[in-house]
Amino acid sequence: MALLEISAINVDYDRVRAVSGLSFEVDEGEIVALIGGNGAGKSTTLNAISGLVRVQAGCIRFLGADISTTEPHRIVETGLLQVPEGRRVFAALTVEENLDMGAFARTDRVAIAQDKRQIFDLFPILSERRRQFAGTCSGGEQQMLAIGRALMARPKLLMLDEPSLGLAPMIVRNIFHTIRALNRDRGVSILLVEQNARMALKLASRAIVLEHGKRVLSGPSNVLMQDPTVQQAFLGRSSLAA
Ligand code: ATP
């Protein structure tokens, strides 16, 4: 059984179909990437999985259960967490308070404190900034905080929407190393949305290419990296520079 199973979903905004007949799976322990240009439907797909937008057709299963009509907070409780595009930390709360917010559905205080220590080990800069308002942190620190906050909910599947967006190349490398470590060392499965296709294909074992809300290509990352269409559309100069 796949951890996450997307079957023929459609998502519409008024009369515009943003995602059309999309199917794919994420297995336990995998990193899967969704790649595609602006407006391809990547964020909409993640938002549909999180329950933030509703599917008009098709089915989303997580751990075997149909979550297509489940409330977003209940979906979080099942271990499916999204780190939204643009980081969206609580700017007026401290770094530590942001992490505490990530554990809102938990009552196991000892384990919560332990998890927080682990996140500070993973991102030492967050420990240094723990009493600082999140809004005053750099973009890279806010991205680490957004990931850390999601980790406080002990995700089985972490969905990351454009984690590299707007960050300096060195910070991007750091974030990507952390994502790999989370997957390898802690067994967190990951669904990654990225415009930085080169990075995404290096990190993921498999990828799905979206165009106008439809799956146009999919397969093992090393195969897609050699695909002329992918090379031309996503691995050109601009991606090299990123
Ligand atoms: P980007 O990388 O630019 O965020 P994306 O692949 O994540 O692109 P989506 O944001 O999912 O793409 O958008 C898919 C389509 O749905 C686009 O045509 C977009 O204009 C449209 N869309 C997205 N959000 C809304 C909304 N809230 N209302 C109406 N249309 C929307």
mmCIF file with all atom_site columns, C-alpha atoms in Angstrom, residues 9-126:
data_model
loop_
_atom_site.group_PDB
_atom_site.id
_atom_site.type_symbol
_atom_site.label_atom_id
_atom_site.label_alt_id
_atom_site.label_comp_id
_atom_site.label_asym_id
_atom_site.label_entity_id
_atom_site.label_seq_id
_atom_site.pdbx_PDB_ins_code
_atom_site.Cartn_x
_atom_site.Cartn_y
_atom_site.Cartn_z
_atom_site.occupancy
_atom_site.B_iso_or_equiv
_atom_site.pdbx_formal_charge
_atom_site.auth_seq_id
_atom_site.auth_comp_id
_atom_site.auth_asym_id
_atom_site.auth_atom_id
_atom_site.pdbx_PDB_model_num
ATOM 1   C CA . ILE A 1 9   ? -8.064  14.310 -9.115  1.00 0.00 ? 9   ILE A CA 1
ATOM 2   C CA . ASN A 1 10  ? -9.518  17.466 -10.628 1.00 0.00 ? 10  ASN A CA 1
ATOM 3   C CA . VAL A 1 11  ? -9.267  20.829 -8.865  1.00 0.00 ? 11  VAL A CA 1
ATOM 4   C CA . ASP A 1 12  ? -11.141 23.860 -10.191 1.00 0.00 ? 12  ASP A CA 1
ATOM 5   C CA . TYR A 1 13  ? -11.035 27.511 -9.213  1.00 0.00 ? 13  TYR A CA 1
ATOM 6   C CA . ASP A 1 14  ? -14.408 28.825 -10.386 1.00 0.00 ? 14  ASP A CA 1
ATOM 7   C CA . ARG A 1 15  ? -14.363 27.930 -14.051 1.00 0.00 ? 15  ARG A CA 1
ATOM 8   C CA . VAL A 1 16  ? -10.599 27.368 -14.321 1.00 0.00 ? 16  VAL A CA 1
ATOM 9   C CA . ARG A 1 17  ? -9.352  23.806 -14.029 1.00 0.00 ? 17  ARG A CA 1
ATOM 10  C CA . ALA A 1 18  ? -6.003  24.015 -12.209 1.00 0.00 ? 18  ALA A CA 1
ATOM 11  C CA . VAL A 1 19  ? -5.381  20.259 -11.862 1.00 0.00 ? 19  VAL A CA 1
ATOM 12  C CA . SER A 1 20  ? -6.783  17.718 -14.258 1.00 0.00 ? 20  SER A CA 1
ATOM 13  C CA . GLY A 1 21  ? -6.960  13.919 -13.932 1.00 0.00 ? 21  GLY A CA 1
ATOM 14  C CA . LEU A 1 22  ? -3.791  13.771 -11.871 1.00 0.00 ? 22  LEU A CA 1
ATOM 15  C CA . SER A 1 23  ? -2.662  10.458 -10.392 1.00 0.00 ? 23  SER A CA 1
ATOM 16  C CA . PHE A 1 24  ? 0.538   9.546  -8.573  1.00 0.00 ? 24  PHE A CA 1
ATOM 17  C CA . GLU A 1 25  ? 1.760   7.818  -5.447  1.00 0.00 ? 25  GLU A CA 1
ATOM 18  C CA . VAL A 1 26  ? 4.326   8.354  -2.735  1.00 0.00 ? 26  VAL A CA 1
ATOM 19  C CA . ASP A 1 27  ? 5.598   5.222  -1.016  1.00 0.00 ? 27  ASP A CA 1
ATOM 20  C CA . GLU A 1 28  ? 6.886   5.026  2.518   1.00 0.00 ? 28  GLU A CA 1
ATOM 21  C CA . GLY A 1 29  ? 10.483  6.294  2.764   1.00 0.00 ? 29  GLY A CA 1
ATOM 22  C CA . GLU A 1 30  ? 10.476  7.970  -0.660  1.00 0.00 ? 30  GLU A CA 1
ATOM 23  C CA . ILE A 1 31  ? 11.287  11.471 -1.804  1.00 0.00 ? 31  ILE A CA 1
ATOM 24  C CA . VAL A 1 32  ? 9.089   12.346 -4.777  1.00 0.00 ? 32  VAL A CA 1
ATOM 25  C CA . ALA A 1 33  ? 9.326   15.662 -6.636  1.00 0.00 ? 33  ALA A CA 1
ATOM 26  C CA . LEU A 1 34  ? 6.600   17.555 -8.471  1.00 0.00 ? 34  LEU A CA 1
ATOM 27  C CA . ILE A 1 35  ? 8.157   19.832 -11.030 1.00 0.00 ? 35  ILE A CA 1
ATOM 28  C CA . GLY A 1 36  ? 6.713   22.237 -13.564 1.00 0.00 ? 36  GLY A CA 1
ATOM 29  C CA . GLY A 1 37  ? 6.683   25.890 -14.563 1.00 0.00 ? 37  GLY A CA 1
ATOM 30  C CA . ASN A 1 38  ? 4.631   28.767 -13.169 1.00 0.00 ? 38  ASN A CA 1
ATOM 31  C CA . GLY A 1 39  ? 0.949   27.940 -12.879 1.00 0.00 ? 39  GLY A CA 1
ATOM 32  C CA . ALA A 1 40  ? 1.428   24.234 -13.685 1.00 0.00 ? 40  ALA A CA 1
ATOM 33  C CA . GLY A 1 41  ? -0.698  23.265 -10.667 1.00 0.00 ? 41  GLY A CA 1
ATOM 34  C CA . LYS A 1 42  ? 1.979   22.194 -8.188  1.00 0.00 ? 42  LYS A CA 1
ATOM 35  C CA . SER A 1 43  ? 0.833   24.288 -5.198  1.00 0.00 ? 43  SER A CA 1
ATOM 36  C CA . THR A 1 44  ? -2.794  23.491 -5.957  1.00 0.00 ? 44  THR A CA 1
ATOM 37  C CA . THR A 1 45  ? -1.965  19.775 -5.787  1.00 0.00 ? 45  THR A CA 1
ATOM 38  C CA . LEU A 1 46  ? -0.312  20.185 -2.364  1.00 0.00 ? 46  LEU A CA 1
ATOM 39  C CA . ASN A 1 47  ? -3.187  22.355 -1.127  1.00 0.00 ? 47  ASN A CA 1
ATOM 40  C CA . ALA A 1 48  ? -5.672  19.703 -2.257  1.00 0.00 ? 48  ALA A CA 1
ATOM 41  C CA . ILE A 1 49  ? -3.750  17.006 -0.381  1.00 0.00 ? 49  ILE A CA 1
ATOM 42  C CA . SER A 1 50  ? -3.708  19.200 2.767   1.00 0.00 ? 50  SER A CA 1
ATOM 43  C CA . GLY A 1 51  ? -7.451  19.809 2.461   1.00 0.00 ? 51  GLY A CA 1
ATOM 44  C CA . LEU A 1 52  ? -7.010  23.564 1.936   1.00 0.00 ? 52  LEU A CA 1
ATOM 45  C CA . VAL A 1 53  ? -8.742  23.336 -1.432  1.00 0.00 ? 53  VAL A CA 1
ATOM 46  C CA . ARG A 1 54  ? -11.252 20.662 -2.353  1.00 0.00 ? 54  ARG A CA 1
ATOM 47  C CA . VAL A 1 55  ? -11.060 18.198 -5.228  1.00 0.00 ? 55  VAL A CA 1
ATOM 48  C CA . GLN A 1 56  ? -14.006 18.185 -7.639  1.00 0.00 ? 56  GLN A CA 1
ATOM 49  C CA . ALA A 1 57  ? -13.270 14.642 -8.745  1.00 0.00 ? 57  ALA A CA 1
ATOM 50  C CA . GLY A 1 58  ? -11.001 11.770 -7.847  1.00 0.00 ? 58  GLY A CA 1
ATOM 51  C CA . CYS A 1 59  ? -9.669  10.565 -4.546  1.00 0.00 ? 59  CYS A CA 1
ATOM 52  C CA . ILE A 1 60  ? -6.784  11.231 -2.138  1.00 0.00 ? 60  ILE A CA 1
ATOM 53  C CA . ARG A 1 61  ? -5.783  8.430  0.210   1.00 0.00 ? 61  ARG A CA 1
ATOM 54  C CA . PHE A 1 62  ? -3.273  8.691  3.030   1.00 0.00 ? 62  PHE A CA 1
ATOM 55  C CA . LEU A 1 63  ? -2.330  5.549  4.955   1.00 0.00 ? 63  LEU A CA 1
ATOM 56  C CA . GLY A 1 64  ? -5.158  3.816  3.124   1.00 0.00 ? 64  GLY A CA 1
ATOM 57  C CA . ALA A 1 65  ? -7.879  6.213  4.293   1.00 0.00 ? 65  ALA A CA 1
ATOM 58  C CA . ASP A 1 66  ? -9.798  8.552  1.980   1.00 0.00 ? 66  ASP A CA 1
ATOM 59  C CA . ILE A 1 67  ? -8.949  12.112 3.110   1.00 0.00 ? 67  ILE A CA 1
ATOM 60  C CA . SER A 1 68  ? -10.539 13.911 0.128   1.00 0.00 ? 68  SER A CA 1
ATOM 61  C CA . THR A 1 69  ? -13.165 15.554 2.367   1.00 0.00 ? 69  THR A CA 1
ATOM 62  C CA . THR A 1 70  ? -11.287 15.544 5.688   1.00 0.00 ? 70  THR A CA 1
ATOM 63  C CA . GLU A 1 71  ? -10.790 18.839 7.564   1.00 0.00 ? 71  GLU A CA 1
ATOM 64  C CA . PRO A 1 72  ? -7.228  20.236 7.243   1.00 0.00 ? 72  PRO A CA 1
ATOM 65  C CA . HIS A 1 73  ? -6.481  20.032 11.008  1.00 0.00 ? 73  HIS A CA 1
ATOM 66  C CA . ARG A 1 74  ? -7.530  16.375 11.076  1.00 0.00 ? 74  ARG A CA 1
ATOM 67  C CA . ILE A 1 75  ? -5.221  15.706 8.113   1.00 0.00 ? 75  ILE A CA 1
ATOM 68  C CA . VAL A 1 76  ? -2.347  17.246 10.110  1.00 0.00 ? 76  VAL A CA 1
ATOM 69  C CA . GLU A 1 77  ? -3.180  14.932 13.004  1.00 0.00 ? 77  GLU A CA 1
ATOM 70  C CA . THR A 1 78  ? -2.765  11.904 10.742  1.00 0.00 ? 78  THR A CA 1
ATOM 71  C CA . GLY A 1 79  ? 0.869   12.920 10.100  1.00 0.00 ? 79  GLY A CA 1
ATOM 72  C CA . LEU A 1 80  ? 0.577   14.700 6.761   1.00 0.00 ? 80  LEU A CA 1
ATOM 73  C CA . LEU A 1 81  ? 2.211   18.135 7.009   1.00 0.00 ? 81  LEU A CA 1
ATOM 74  C CA . GLN A 1 82  ? 2.712   20.923 4.497   1.00 0.00 ? 82  GLN A CA 1
ATOM 75  C CA . VAL A 1 83  ? 5.387   23.598 4.617   1.00 0.00 ? 83  VAL A CA 1
ATOM 76  C CA . PRO A 1 84  ? 3.735   26.285 2.477   1.00 0.00 ? 84  PRO A CA 1
ATOM 77  C CA . GLU A 1 85  ? 5.351   28.369 -0.205  1.00 0.00 ? 85  GLU A CA 1
ATOM 78  C CA . GLY A 1 86  ? 6.746   31.625 1.154   1.00 0.00 ? 86  GLY A CA 1
ATOM 79  C CA . ARG A 1 87  ? 7.482   30.064 4.554   1.00 0.00 ? 87  ARG A CA 1
ATOM 80  C CA . ARG A 1 88  ? 4.603   31.725 6.436   1.00 0.00 ? 88  ARG A CA 1
ATOM 81  C CA . VAL A 1 89  ? 6.009   31.689 9.943   1.00 0.00 ? 89  VAL A CA 1
ATOM 82  C CA . PHE A 1 90  ? 4.185   33.583 12.705  1.00 0.00 ? 90  PHE A CA 1
ATOM 83  C CA . ALA A 1 91  ? 6.176   36.810 12.461  1.00 0.00 ? 91  ALA A CA 1
ATOM 84  C CA . ALA A 1 92  ? 5.062   38.243 15.815  1.00 0.00 ? 92  ALA A CA 1
ATOM 85  C CA . LEU A 1 93  ? 5.933   35.065 17.749  1.00 0.00 ? 93  LEU A CA 1
ATOM 86  C CA . THR A 1 94  ? 9.443   34.039 18.756  1.00 0.00 ? 94  THR A CA 1
ATOM 87  C CA . VAL A 1 95  ? 11.277  31.218 17.037  1.00 0.00 ? 95  VAL A CA 1
ATOM 88  C CA . GLU A 1 96  ? 10.593  28.939 19.993  1.00 0.00 ? 96  GLU A CA 1
ATOM 89  C CA . GLU A 1 97  ? 6.882   29.877 20.121  1.00 0.00 ? 97  GLU A CA 1
ATOM 90  C CA . ASN A 1 98  ? 6.628   29.040 16.411  1.00 0.00 ? 98  ASN A CA 1
ATOM 91  C CA . LEU A 1 99  ? 8.040   25.589 17.117  1.00 0.00 ? 99  LEU A CA 1
ATOM 92  C CA . ASP A 1 100 ? 5.583   25.164 20.010  1.00 0.00 ? 100 ASP A CA 1
ATOM 93  C CA . MET A 1 101 ? 2.725   25.988 17.622  1.00 0.00 ? 101 MET A CA 1
ATOM 94  C CA . GLY A 1 102 ? 3.798   23.030 15.510  1.00 0.00 ? 102 GLY A CA 1
ATOM 95  C CA . ALA A 1 103 ? 3.047   20.722 18.434  1.00 0.00 ? 103 ALA A CA 1
ATOM 96  C CA . PHE A 1 104 ? -0.465  22.123 19.004  1.00 0.00 ? 104 PHE A CA 1
ATOM 97  C CA . ALA A 1 105 ? -2.150  18.767 18.513  1.00 0.00 ? 105 ALA A CA 1
ATOM 98  C CA . ARG A 1 106 ? 0.184   16.928 20.918  1.00 0.00 ? 106 ARG A CA 1
ATOM 99  C CA . THR A 1 107 ? -0.005  16.483 24.684  1.00 0.00 ? 107 THR A CA 1
ATOM 100 C CA . ASP A 1 108 ? 3.170   14.414 25.282  1.00 0.00 ? 108 ASP A CA 1
ATOM 101 C CA . ARG A 1 109 ? 5.196   17.201 26.944  1.00 0.00 ? 109 ARG A CA 1
ATOM 102 C CA . VAL A 1 110 ? 8.393   15.214 27.500  1.00 0.00 ? 110 VAL A CA 1
ATOM 103 C CA . ALA A 1 111 ? 8.548   14.035 23.897  1.00 0.00 ? 111 ALA A CA 1
ATOM 104 C CA . ILE A 1 112 ? 7.716   17.550 22.675  1.00 0.00 ? 112 ILE A CA 1
ATOM 105 C CA . ALA A 1 113 ? 10.703  18.967 24.582  1.00 0.00 ? 113 ALA A CA 1
ATOM 106 C CA . GLN A 1 114 ? 12.892  16.183 23.175  1.00 0.00 ? 114 GLN A CA 1
ATOM 107 C CA . ASP A 1 115 ? 11.746  16.892 19.623  1.00 0.00 ? 115 ASP A CA 1
ATOM 108 C CA . LYS A 1 116 ? 12.473  20.583 20.085  1.00 0.00 ? 116 LYS A CA 1
ATOM 109 C CA . ARG A 1 117 ? 16.017  19.773 21.181  1.00 0.00 ? 117 ARG A CA 1
ATOM 110 C CA . GLN A 1 118 ? 16.437  17.593 18.084  1.00 0.00 ? 118 GLN A CA 1
ATOM 111 C CA . ILE A 1 119 ? 15.259  20.434 15.860  1.00 0.00 ? 119 ILE A CA 1
ATOM 112 C CA . PHE A 1 120 ? 17.753  22.773 17.525  1.00 0.00 ? 120 PHE A CA 1
ATOM 113 C CA . ASP A 1 121 ? 20.445  20.126 16.822  1.00 0.00 ? 121 ASP A CA 1
ATOM 114 C CA . LEU A 1 122 ? 19.322  19.963 13.201  1.00 0.00 ? 122 LEU A CA 1
ATOM 115 C CA . PHE A 1 123 ? 19.225  23.765 12.835  1.00 0.00 ? 123 PHE A CA 1
ATOM 116 C CA . PRO A 1 124 ? 21.641  25.227 15.429  1.00 0.00 ? 124 PRO A CA 1
ATOM 117 C CA . ILE A 1 125 ? 20.931  28.755 14.197  1.00 0.00 ? 125 ILE A CA 1
ATOM 118 C CA . LEU A 1 126 ? 17.325  28.376 15.413  1.00 0.00 ? 126 LEU A CA 1
#
